[in-house]
């Protein structure tokens, strides 16, 4: 709560703690500014909000965090997810150094859970979209993700569950897109014919499509043709939502035009525009198109869909003042709250960019 606020709230608190192989849990109600919890057993580590049921963030001292990290195998997948998610939120809020967070992620090399890797990759995606391109960060991403990706390989095993298959696709896509991994990109190009022949695992196929489109290594015309003749909604969406990933300016302009002229259905077009705004290689072009054709979008998209274009405004942190000025002069019917929320997120990411740029450089050059 804000400093100086006299209001107190009752906060349910579940603590996990332990020593050696023993893990204990205790449920408490935190209804004072400070609370002391006495336990009988020795305590080597303690985790707040065990189970993730509380609607609050937890931040740890460096010493306590190290104790937790030394015992990651004692934590459930949900608690490992929560540890990453909470620390990333603290980074965005300016309460934790980004270098400390990136160092934390290196401790998850043996992680196998899809949900935990999803949290890791999402934070990598946000860093990728927020800061200037950096070979050092791309190398960090490769070092972080490659061991897990190699364990899974490119082809699923018959006994694999669906989440393992999804994890494979997630790691391949992240390595190719955020890690600029030359080997992954080369293999993705080799596998494109298998994608078109429908002989590739669907999760790997999606990753191959995204990696080759994002790097500009695939043929736009081929992807567009596959979109037009797709026989299933899944195939249609795979190719449709890859079109905004191509980095070429002329292709960005073409995709934006199709979102407005009916060649892309109205229910899909706002999501295409949203992805165009998040195209790091062409965000300036996409934003100029977005603002120039705002009235066209208002006419083409119903309000419930128009607000879907706002979801990636946070990626424009280097243009935050310009984005604010644009929406200050306009009202988005039935989406006023959504606009406010997305602009707040944009401001948070812009502040994060200003605050953490030097931190990131220092960490990556140490």
Tab-separated table of C-alpha atoms in Angstrom, residues 24-284:
chain	number	residue	atom	x	y	z
A	24	UNK	CA	6.170	-27.160	5.450
A	25	UNK	CA	3.289	-24.801	4.807
A	26	UNK	CA	1.426	-22.473	7.093
A	27	UNK	CA	-1.606	-20.264	6.487
A	28	UNK	CA	-1.762	-16.887	8.186
A	29	UNK	CA	-3.762	-13.677	7.936
A	30	UNK	CA	-1.567	-10.615	7.541
A	31	UNK	CA	-3.598	-7.805	9.169
A	32	UNK	CA	-0.856	-5.555	10.567
A	33	UNK	CA	1.984	-3.649	8.945
A	34	UNK	CA	4.400	-6.265	10.222
A	35	UNK	CA	3.764	-9.840	11.286
A	36	UNK	CA	5.952	-12.354	13.072
A	37	UNK	CA	5.391	-16.035	12.437
A	38	UNK	CA	7.003	-18.506	14.827
A	39	UNK	CA	7.844	-22.004	13.610
A	40	UNK	CA	9.252	-24.931	15.528
A	41	UNK	CA	11.494	-26.403	12.861
A	42	UNK	CA	14.729	-24.892	11.516
A	43	UNK	CA	14.168	-22.751	8.436
A	44	UNK	CA	16.665	-22.544	5.585
A	45	UNK	CA	14.339	-20.906	3.069
A	46	UNK	CA	10.861	-19.422	2.905
A	47	UNK	CA	8.531	-18.678	-0.007
A	48	UNK	CA	5.683	-16.178	0.298
A	49	UNK	CA	2.337	-16.734	-1.439
A	50	UNK	CA	2.938	-20.451	-1.893
A	51	UNK	CA	0.395	-21.831	-4.327
A	52	UNK	CA	-0.094	-18.415	-5.900
A	53	UNK	CA	-3.505	-17.802	-4.336
A	54	UNK	CA	-2.808	-14.257	-3.129
A	55	UNK	CA	-3.424	-11.235	-5.342
A	56	UNK	CA	-0.165	-9.502	-4.517
A	57	UNK	CA	3.520	-9.582	-5.413
A	58	UNK	CA	6.367	-10.910	-3.300
A	59	UNK	CA	9.904	-9.527	-3.266
A	60	UNK	CA	12.845	-11.175	-1.530
A	61	UNK	CA	16.143	-10.001	-0.114
A	62	UNK	CA	19.163	-11.194	-2.141
A	63	UNK	CA	20.134	-13.674	0.587
A	64	UNK	CA	16.662	-15.184	0.867
A	65	UNK	CA	16.281	-15.343	-2.908
A	66	UNK	CA	19.565	-17.245	-3.180
A	67	UNK	CA	18.354	-19.749	-0.600
A	68	UNK	CA	15.190	-20.308	-2.622
A	69	UNK	CA	17.112	-20.714	-5.879
A	70	UNK	CA	19.379	-23.318	-4.287
A	71	UNK	CA	16.259	-25.373	-3.604
A	72	UNK	CA	14.213	-24.936	-6.768
A	73	UNK	CA	13.596	-28.668	-6.827
A	74	UNK	CA	11.599	-28.267	-3.610
A	75	UNK	CA	9.138	-25.874	-5.256
A	76	UNK	CA	6.089	-26.847	-7.261
A	77	UNK	CA	5.841	-25.764	-10.893
A	78	UNK	CA	3.239	-23.194	-9.826
A	79	UNK	CA	5.592	-21.724	-7.235
A	80	UNK	CA	8.483	-21.612	-9.696
A	81	UNK	CA	6.193	-19.788	-12.118
A	82	UNK	CA	5.159	-17.368	-9.380
A	83	UNK	CA	8.759	-16.661	-8.416
A	84	UNK	CA	9.596	-15.627	-11.989
A	85	UNK	CA	6.370	-13.706	-12.510
A	86	UNK	CA	6.723	-11.749	-9.272
A	87	UNK	CA	10.348	-10.842	-9.888
A	88	UNK	CA	9.597	-9.693	-13.438
A	89	UNK	CA	6.784	-7.488	-12.103
A	90	UNK	CA	9.270	-5.986	-9.643
A	91	UNK	CA	11.664	-5.264	-12.518
A	92	UNK	CA	8.953	-3.429	-14.470
A	93	UNK	CA	8.013	-1.485	-11.324
A	94	UNK	CA	11.618	-0.400	-10.775
A	95	UNK	CA	12.047	-2.366	-7.547
A	96	UNK	CA	14.505	-4.931	-8.931
A	97	UNK	CA	17.485	-4.548	-11.260
A	98	UNK	CA	17.006	-6.212	-14.650
A	99	UNK	CA	20.444	-7.787	-14.314
A	100	UNK	CA	19.364	-9.575	-11.140
A	101	UNK	CA	16.327	-10.898	-12.991
A	102	UNK	CA	18.325	-12.154	-15.974
A	103	UNK	CA	20.718	-13.814	-13.557
A	104	UNK	CA	17.737	-15.509	-11.901
A	105	UNK	CA	16.616	-17.007	-15.212
A	106	UNK	CA	19.972	-18.722	-15.688
A	107	UNK	CA	19.116	-20.903	-12.689
A	108	UNK	CA	16.213	-22.485	-14.573
A	109	UNK	CA	18.286	-24.415	-17.115
A	110	UNK	CA	16.839	-27.764	-16.006
A	111	UNK	CA	13.242	-26.543	-16.091
A	112	UNK	CA	10.799	-28.856	-17.896
A	113	UNK	CA	7.390	-27.283	-17.275
A	114	UNK	CA	5.680	-25.468	-20.137
A	115	UNK	CA	4.049	-22.896	-17.838
A	116	UNK	CA	7.370	-21.877	-16.294
A	117	UNK	CA	9.056	-21.521	-19.683
A	118	UNK	CA	6.075	-19.483	-20.864
A	119	UNK	CA	6.748	-16.951	-18.091
A	120	UNK	CA	10.441	-16.866	-18.994
A	121	UNK	CA	9.840	-16.406	-22.722
A	122	UNK	CA	7.187	-13.737	-22.157
A	123	UNK	CA	9.670	-11.606	-20.225
A	124	UNK	CA	12.259	-12.156	-22.968
A	125	UNK	CA	9.687	-11.040	-25.521
A	126	UNK	CA	9.044	-7.844	-23.576
A	127	UNK	CA	12.761	-7.083	-23.341
A	128	UNK	CA	13.123	-7.787	-27.068
A	129	UNK	CA	10.365	-5.312	-27.897
A	130	UNK	CA	11.429	-2.620	-25.428
A	131	UNK	CA	15.152	-2.162	-25.962
A	132	UNK	CA	17.300	-1.538	-29.017
A	133	UNK	CA	18.550	-4.647	-30.860
A	134	UNK	CA	21.508	-6.160	-29.031
A	135	UNK	CA	23.727	-9.036	-30.192
A	136	UNK	CA	24.722	-9.507	-26.552
A	137	UNK	CA	21.096	-10.010	-25.495
A	138	UNK	CA	20.489	-12.370	-28.409
A	139	UNK	CA	23.490	-14.406	-27.244
A	140	UNK	CA	22.050	-14.445	-23.721
A	141	UNK	CA	18.757	-15.788	-25.098
A	142	UNK	CA	20.554	-18.514	-27.033
A	143	UNK	CA	22.600	-19.541	-24.003
A	144	UNK	CA	19.465	-19.640	-21.860
A	145	UNK	CA	17.135	-21.550	-24.173
A	146	UNK	CA	19.365	-23.799	-26.278
A	147	UNK	CA	19.972	-26.552	-23.674
A	148	UNK	CA	16.237	-27.062	-23.128
A	149	UNK	CA	15.529	-26.916	-26.860
A	150	UNK	CA	18.225	-29.507	-27.575
A	151	UNK	CA	16.795	-31.852	-24.955
A	152	UNK	CA	13.473	-31.791	-26.795
A	153	UNK	CA	14.828	-31.795	-30.337
A	154	UNK	CA	12.702	-30.985	-33.377
A	155	UNK	CA	10.462	-34.048	-33.480
A	156	UNK	CA	8.031	-35.230	-30.804
A	157	UNK	CA	8.124	-38.682	-29.285
A	158	UNK	CA	4.988	-40.849	-29.401
A	159	UNK	CA	4.581	-40.811	-25.613
A	160	UNK	CA	4.829	-37.033	-25.257
A	161	UNK	CA	1.941	-35.063	-23.830
A	162	UNK	CA	0.505	-31.957	-25.433
A	163	UNK	CA	2.305	-29.518	-23.132
A	164	UNK	CA	5.703	-30.950	-24.031
A	165	UNK	CA	4.894	-30.502	-27.706
A	166	UNK	CA	3.849	-26.912	-27.047
A	167	UNK	CA	7.063	-26.302	-25.118
A	168	UNK	CA	9.121	-27.457	-28.092
A	169	UNK	CA	7.361	-24.972	-30.358
A	170	UNK	CA	7.725	-22.187	-27.797
A	171	UNK	CA	11.486	-22.661	-27.473
A	172	UNK	CA	12.111	-22.987	-31.208
A	173	UNK	CA	10.122	-19.840	-31.910
A	174	UNK	CA	11.855	-17.850	-29.163
A	175	UNK	CA	15.327	-18.928	-30.284
A	176	UNK	CA	14.637	-17.998	-33.876
A	177	UNK	CA	12.859	-14.720	-33.178
A	178	UNK	CA	14.472	-13.314	-30.017
A	179	UNK	CA	17.785	-15.181	-30.052
A	180	UNK	CA	18.553	-14.630	-33.742
A	181	UNK	CA	19.725	-18.247	-33.768
A	182	UNK	CA	21.227	-18.999	-37.174
A	183	UNK	CA	21.000	-22.769	-36.786
A	184	UNK	CA	17.349	-22.617	-35.776
A	185	UNK	CA	16.519	-20.308	-38.667
A	186	UNK	CA	18.349	-22.523	-41.159
A	187	UNK	CA	16.526	-25.616	-39.913
A	188	UNK	CA	13.216	-23.752	-40.060
A	189	UNK	CA	13.802	-22.949	-43.733
A	190	UNK	CA	14.573	-26.620	-44.414
A	191	UNK	CA	11.301	-27.667	-42.769
A	192	UNK	CA	9.021	-25.265	-44.657
A	193	UNK	CA	8.144	-27.864	-47.349
A	194	UNK	CA	7.019	-30.240	-44.595
A	195	UNK	CA	4.827	-27.460	-43.208
A	196	UNK	CA	3.138	-27.004	-46.578
A	197	UNK	CA	2.723	-30.798	-46.922
A	198	UNK	CA	1.179	-31.061	-43.441
A	199	UNK	CA	3.739	-33.682	-42.419
A	200	UNK	CA	5.217	-31.707	-39.520
A	201	UNK	CA	4.057	-31.648	-35.912
A	202	UNK	CA	1.585	-28.727	-35.619
A	203	UNK	CA	3.503	-27.001	-32.804
A	204	UNK	CA	6.783	-27.192	-34.703
A	205	UNK	CA	4.994	-26.073	-37.875
A	206	UNK	CA	3.708	-22.959	-36.112
A	207	UNK	CA	7.196	-22.174	-34.840
A	208	UNK	CA	8.700	-22.651	-38.310
A	209	UNK	CA	6.114	-20.312	-39.822
A	210	UNK	CA	6.699	-17.624	-37.198
A	211	UNK	CA	10.500	-17.831	-37.300
A	212	UNK	CA	10.770	-17.665	-41.086
A	213	UNK	CA	8.225	-14.855	-41.385
A	214	UNK	CA	9.752	-12.792	-38.578
A	215	UNK	CA	13.219	-13.070	-40.122
A	216	UNK	CA	11.927	-12.347	-43.627
A	217	UNK	CA	13.200	-15.739	-44.791
A	218	UNK	CA	9.898	-17.089	-46.095
A	219	UNK	CA	8.054	-16.055	-49.238
A	220	UNK	CA	5.177	-13.711	-48.419
A	221	UNK	CA	3.252	-14.684	-51.550
A	222	UNK	CA	3.416	-18.354	-50.606
A	223	UNK	CA	2.160	-17.662	-47.095
A	224	UNK	CA	-0.652	-15.518	-48.449
A	225	UNK	CA	-1.647	-18.249	-50.910
A	226	UNK	CA	-1.636	-20.821	-48.111
A	227	UNK	CA	-3.865	-18.501	-46.088
A	228	UNK	CA	-6.339	-18.098	-48.935
A	229	UNK	CA	-6.635	-21.812	-49.681
A	230	UNK	CA	-6.471	-23.122	-46.116
A	231	UNK	CA	-8.984	-25.880	-45.472
A	232	UNK	CA	-9.095	-25.541	-41.688
A	233	UNK	CA	-9.360	-22.526	-39.359
A	234	UNK	CA	-6.102	-23.608	-37.727
A	235	UNK	CA	-4.153	-23.462	-40.989
A	236	UNK	CA	-5.815	-20.210	-41.970
A	237	UNK	CA	-4.829	-18.533	-38.716
A	238	UNK	CA	-1.273	-19.878	-38.840
A	239	UNK	CA	-0.579	-18.110	-42.103
A	240	UNK	CA	-2.781	-15.066	-41.542
A	241	UNK	CA	-1.111	-14.085	-38.282
A	242	UNK	CA	2.335	-14.682	-39.771
A	243	UNK	CA	1.792	-12.015	-42.439
A	244	UNK	CA	2.222	-9.084	-39.982
A	245	UNK	CA	5.558	-10.533	-38.845
A	246	UNK	CA	7.394	-9.904	-42.116
A	247	UNK	CA	9.866	-7.033	-41.572
A	248	UNK	CA	9.792	-5.517	-45.065
A	249	UNK	CA	8.157	-2.062	-45.173
A	250	UNK	CA	6.279	-2.727	-48.420
A	251	UNK	CA	4.847	-5.946	-46.982
A	252	UNK	CA	3.779	-4.147	-43.809
A	253	UNK	CA	1.932	-1.602	-45.939
A	254	UNK	CA	0.333	-4.364	-47.994
A	255	UNK	CA	-0.821	-6.298	-44.945
A	256	UNK	CA	-2.282	-3.170	-43.378
A	257	UNK	CA	-4.159	-2.391	-46.590
A	258	UNK	CA	-5.640	-5.905	-46.656
A	259	UNK	CA	-6.841	-5.461	-43.084
A	260	UNK	CA	-8.965	-2.532	-44.256
A	261	UNK	CA	-10.093	-3.514	-47.757
A	262	UNK	CA	-11.932	-6.720	-46.899
A	263	UNK	CA	-9.355	-9.257	-48.030
A	264	UNK	CA	-8.923	-10.087	-44.359
A	265	UNK	CA	-12.196	-10.713	-42.554
A	266	UNK	CA	-13.361	-8.046	-40.118
A	267	UNK	CA	-13.236	-10.387	-37.130
A	268	UNK	CA	-9.541	-11.073	-37.816
A	269	UNK	CA	-8.321	-7.729	-39.148
A	270	UNK	CA	-7.918	-5.865	-35.809
A	271	UNK	CA	-5.665	-8.627	-34.516
A	272	UNK	CA	-3.548	-8.313	-37.663
A	273	UNK	CA	-3.221	-4.569	-37.019
A	274	UNK	CA	-2.276	-5.303	-33.414
A	275	UNK	CA	0.543	-7.574	-34.595
A	276	UNK	CA	1.725	-5.013	-37.133
A	277	UNK	CA	2.199	-2.451	-34.365
A	278	UNK	CA	4.355	-4.988	-32.520
A	279	UNK	CA	6.586	-5.597	-35.555
A	280	UNK	CA	9.855	-4.299	-34.124
A	281	UNK	CA	11.480	-3.989	-37.535
A	282	UNK	CA	8.677	-1.790	-38.863
A	283	UNK	CA	6.910	-0.285	-35.850
A	284	UNK	CA	7.445	3.261	-37.157
